[in-house]
Amino acid sequence: MEEAGTDNRLTDYSLGSAVIYSAFAYSVADEAYSALRELAVECKAGFFDVSSDEGEIIFPD
């Protein structure tokens, strides 16, 4: 059941054999970026910020 006021936190996911794509509302983009980047580093997974002008890419160690 969705809580009132949480609709901007709903996320669209697509899963593939070698990729996870997540789409977030613009209003939570900075928070989502920070959380996913930290998780990618922790899990030693690659990370590509497709929405950024710089297009940051992190390669796993």
mmCIF file with all atom_site columns, C-alpha atoms in Angstrom:
data_model
loop_
_atom_site.group_PDB
_atom_site.id
_atom_site.type_symbol
_atom_site.label_atom_id
_atom_site.label_alt_id
_atom_site.label_comp_id
_atom_site.label_asym_id
_atom_site.label_entity_id
_atom_site.label_seq_id
_atom_site.pdbx_PDB_ins_code
_atom_site.Cartn_x
_atom_site.Cartn_y
_atom_site.Cartn_z
_atom_site.occupancy
_atom_site.B_iso_or_equiv
_atom_site.pdbx_formal_charge
_atom_site.auth_seq_id
_atom_site.auth_comp_id
_atom_site.auth_asym_id
_atom_site.auth_atom_id
_atom_site.pdbx_PDB_model_num
ATOM 1  C CA . MET A 1 1  ? 0.000  0.000   0.000   1.00 0.00 ? 1  MET A CA 1
ATOM 2  C CA . GLU A 1 2  ? 1.434  3.372   -0.976  1.00 0.00 ? 2  GLU A CA 1
ATOM 3  C CA . GLU A 1 3  ? 1.876  5.944   1.768   1.00 0.00 ? 3  GLU A CA 1
ATOM 4  C CA . ALA A 1 4  ? 0.618  9.484   1.204   1.00 0.00 ? 4  ALA A CA 1
ATOM 5  C CA . GLY A 1 5  ? 3.318  11.799  -0.111  1.00 0.00 ? 5  GLY A CA 1
ATOM 6  C CA . THR A 1 6  ? 5.664  9.050   -1.315  1.00 0.00 ? 6  THR A CA 1
ATOM 7  C CA . ASP A 1 7  ? 4.770  9.099   -5.023  1.00 0.00 ? 7  ASP A CA 1
ATOM 8  C CA . ASN A 1 8  ? 7.975  11.053  -5.856  1.00 0.00 ? 8  ASN A CA 1
ATOM 9  C CA . ARG A 1 9  ? 9.971  8.124   -4.417  1.00 0.00 ? 9  ARG A CA 1
ATOM 10 C CA . LEU A 1 10 ? 8.539  5.499   -6.747  1.00 0.00 ? 10 LEU A CA 1
ATOM 11 C CA . THR A 1 11 ? 11.252 4.040   -8.965  1.00 0.00 ? 11 THR A CA 1
ATOM 12 C CA . ASP A 1 12 ? 11.170 2.369   -12.361 1.00 0.00 ? 12 ASP A CA 1
ATOM 13 C CA . TYR A 1 13 ? 13.567 -0.583  -12.713 1.00 0.00 ? 13 TYR A CA 1
ATOM 14 C CA . SER A 1 14 ? 14.655 -2.642  -15.697 1.00 0.00 ? 14 SER A CA 1
ATOM 15 C CA . LEU A 1 15 ? 16.769 -5.734  -15.133 1.00 0.00 ? 15 LEU A CA 1
ATOM 16 C CA . GLY A 1 16 ? 18.991 -7.463  -17.677 1.00 0.00 ? 16 GLY A CA 1
ATOM 17 C CA . SER A 1 17 ? 21.617 -10.187 -17.511 1.00 0.00 ? 17 SER A CA 1
ATOM 18 C CA . ALA A 1 18 ? 24.396 -7.624  -16.940 1.00 0.00 ? 18 ALA A CA 1
ATOM 19 C CA . VAL A 1 19 ? 22.604 -4.369  -16.126 1.00 0.00 ? 19 VAL A CA 1
ATOM 20 C CA . ILE A 1 20 ? 20.189 -2.759  -13.688 1.00 0.00 ? 20 ILE A CA 1
ATOM 21 C CA . TYR A 1 21 ? 18.582 0.475   -14.880 1.00 0.00 ? 21 TYR A CA 1
ATOM 22 C CA . SER A 1 22 ? 16.825 2.681   -12.310 1.00 0.00 ? 22 SER A CA 1
ATOM 23 C CA . ALA A 1 23 ? 14.802 5.814   -13.036 1.00 0.00 ? 23 ALA A CA 1
ATOM 24 C CA . PHE A 1 24 ? 13.949 8.274   -10.264 1.00 0.00 ? 24 PHE A CA 1
ATOM 25 C CA . ALA A 1 25 ? 11.912 11.443  -10.010 1.00 0.00 ? 25 ALA A CA 1
ATOM 26 C CA . TYR A 1 26 ? 13.990 14.578  -10.577 1.00 0.00 ? 26 TYR A CA 1
ATOM 27 C CA . SER A 1 27 ? 13.073 15.793  -7.093  1.00 0.00 ? 27 SER A CA 1
ATOM 28 C CA . VAL A 1 28 ? 15.016 12.895  -5.488  1.00 0.00 ? 28 VAL A CA 1
ATOM 29 C CA . ALA A 1 29 ? 17.776 12.575  -8.113  1.00 0.00 ? 29 ALA A CA 1
ATOM 30 C CA . ASP A 1 30 ? 20.624 13.794  -5.881  1.00 0.00 ? 30 ASP A CA 1
ATOM 31 C CA . GLU A 1 31 ? 19.628 11.512  -3.012  1.00 0.00 ? 31 GLU A CA 1
ATOM 32 C CA . ALA A 1 32 ? 19.172 8.526   -5.350  1.00 0.00 ? 32 ALA A CA 1
ATOM 33 C CA . TYR A 1 33 ? 22.517 9.197   -7.053  1.00 0.00 ? 33 TYR A CA 1
ATOM 34 C CA . SER A 1 34 ? 24.365 9.253   -3.737  1.00 0.00 ? 34 SER A CA 1
ATOM 35 C CA . ALA A 1 35 ? 22.727 6.060   -2.482  1.00 0.00 ? 35 ALA A CA 1
ATOM 36 C CA . LEU A 1 36 ? 23.242 4.092   -5.699  1.00 0.00 ? 36 LEU A CA 1
ATOM 37 C CA . ARG A 1 37 ? 26.814 5.268   -6.194  1.00 0.00 ? 37 ARG A CA 1
ATOM 38 C CA . GLU A 1 38 ? 27.693 4.247   -2.636  1.00 0.00 ? 38 GLU A CA 1
ATOM 39 C CA . LEU A 1 39 ? 26.004 0.874   -3.126  1.00 0.00 ? 39 LEU A CA 1
ATOM 40 C CA . ALA A 1 40 ? 27.846 0.261   -6.420  1.00 0.00 ? 40 ALA A CA 1
ATOM 41 C CA . VAL A 1 41 ? 31.212 0.967   -4.779  1.00 0.00 ? 41 VAL A CA 1
ATOM 42 C CA . GLU A 1 42 ? 30.343 -1.243  -1.792  1.00 0.00 ? 42 GLU A CA 1
ATOM 43 C CA . CYS A 1 43 ? 29.235 -4.124  -4.050  1.00 0.00 ? 43 CYS A CA 1
ATOM 44 C CA . LYS A 1 44 ? 32.159 -3.624  -6.472  1.00 0.00 ? 44 LYS A CA 1
ATOM 45 C CA . ALA A 1 45 ? 29.742 -3.083  -9.339  1.00 0.00 ? 45 ALA A CA 1
ATOM 46 C CA . GLY A 1 46 ? 30.028 -0.717  -12.272 1.00 0.00 ? 46 GLY A CA 1
ATOM 47 C CA . PHE A 1 47 ? 28.072 2.524   -12.207 1.00 0.00 ? 47 PHE A CA 1
ATOM 48 C CA . PHE A 1 48 ? 27.155 4.916   -15.012 1.00 0.00 ? 48 PHE A CA 1
ATOM 49 C CA . ASP A 1 49 ? 25.313 8.166   -14.333 1.00 0.00 ? 49 ASP A CA 1
ATOM 50 C CA . VAL A 1 50 ? 23.472 8.413   -17.648 1.00 0.00 ? 50 VAL A CA 1
ATOM 51 C CA . SER A 1 51 ? 21.649 11.626  -16.700 1.00 0.00 ? 51 SER A CA 1
ATOM 52 C CA . SER A 1 52 ? 24.785 13.621  -15.938 1.00 0.00 ? 52 SER A CA 1
ATOM 53 C CA . ASP A 1 53 ? 26.406 16.025  -18.388 1.00 0.00 ? 53 ASP A CA 1
ATOM 54 C CA . GLU A 1 54 ? 29.764 14.495  -17.378 1.00 0.00 ? 54 GLU A CA 1
ATOM 55 C CA . GLY A 1 55 ? 28.452 10.891  -17.526 1.00 0.00 ? 55 GLY A CA 1
ATOM 56 C CA . GLU A 1 56 ? 30.459 9.562   -14.580 1.00 0.00 ? 56 GLU A CA 1
ATOM 57 C CA . ILE A 1 57 ? 31.509 5.936   -14.959 1.00 0.00 ? 57 ILE A CA 1
ATOM 58 C CA . ILE A 1 58 ? 32.796 3.825   -12.078 1.00 0.00 ? 58 ILE A CA 1
ATOM 59 C CA . PHE A 1 59 ? 34.504 0.546   -12.902 1.00 0.00 ? 59 PHE A CA 1
ATOM 60 C CA . PRO A 1 60 ? 34.522 -2.200  -10.256 1.00 0.00 ? 60 PRO A CA 1
ATOM 61 C CA . ASP A 1 61 ? 37.848 -2.989  -8.566  1.00 0.00 ? 61 ASP A CA 1
#
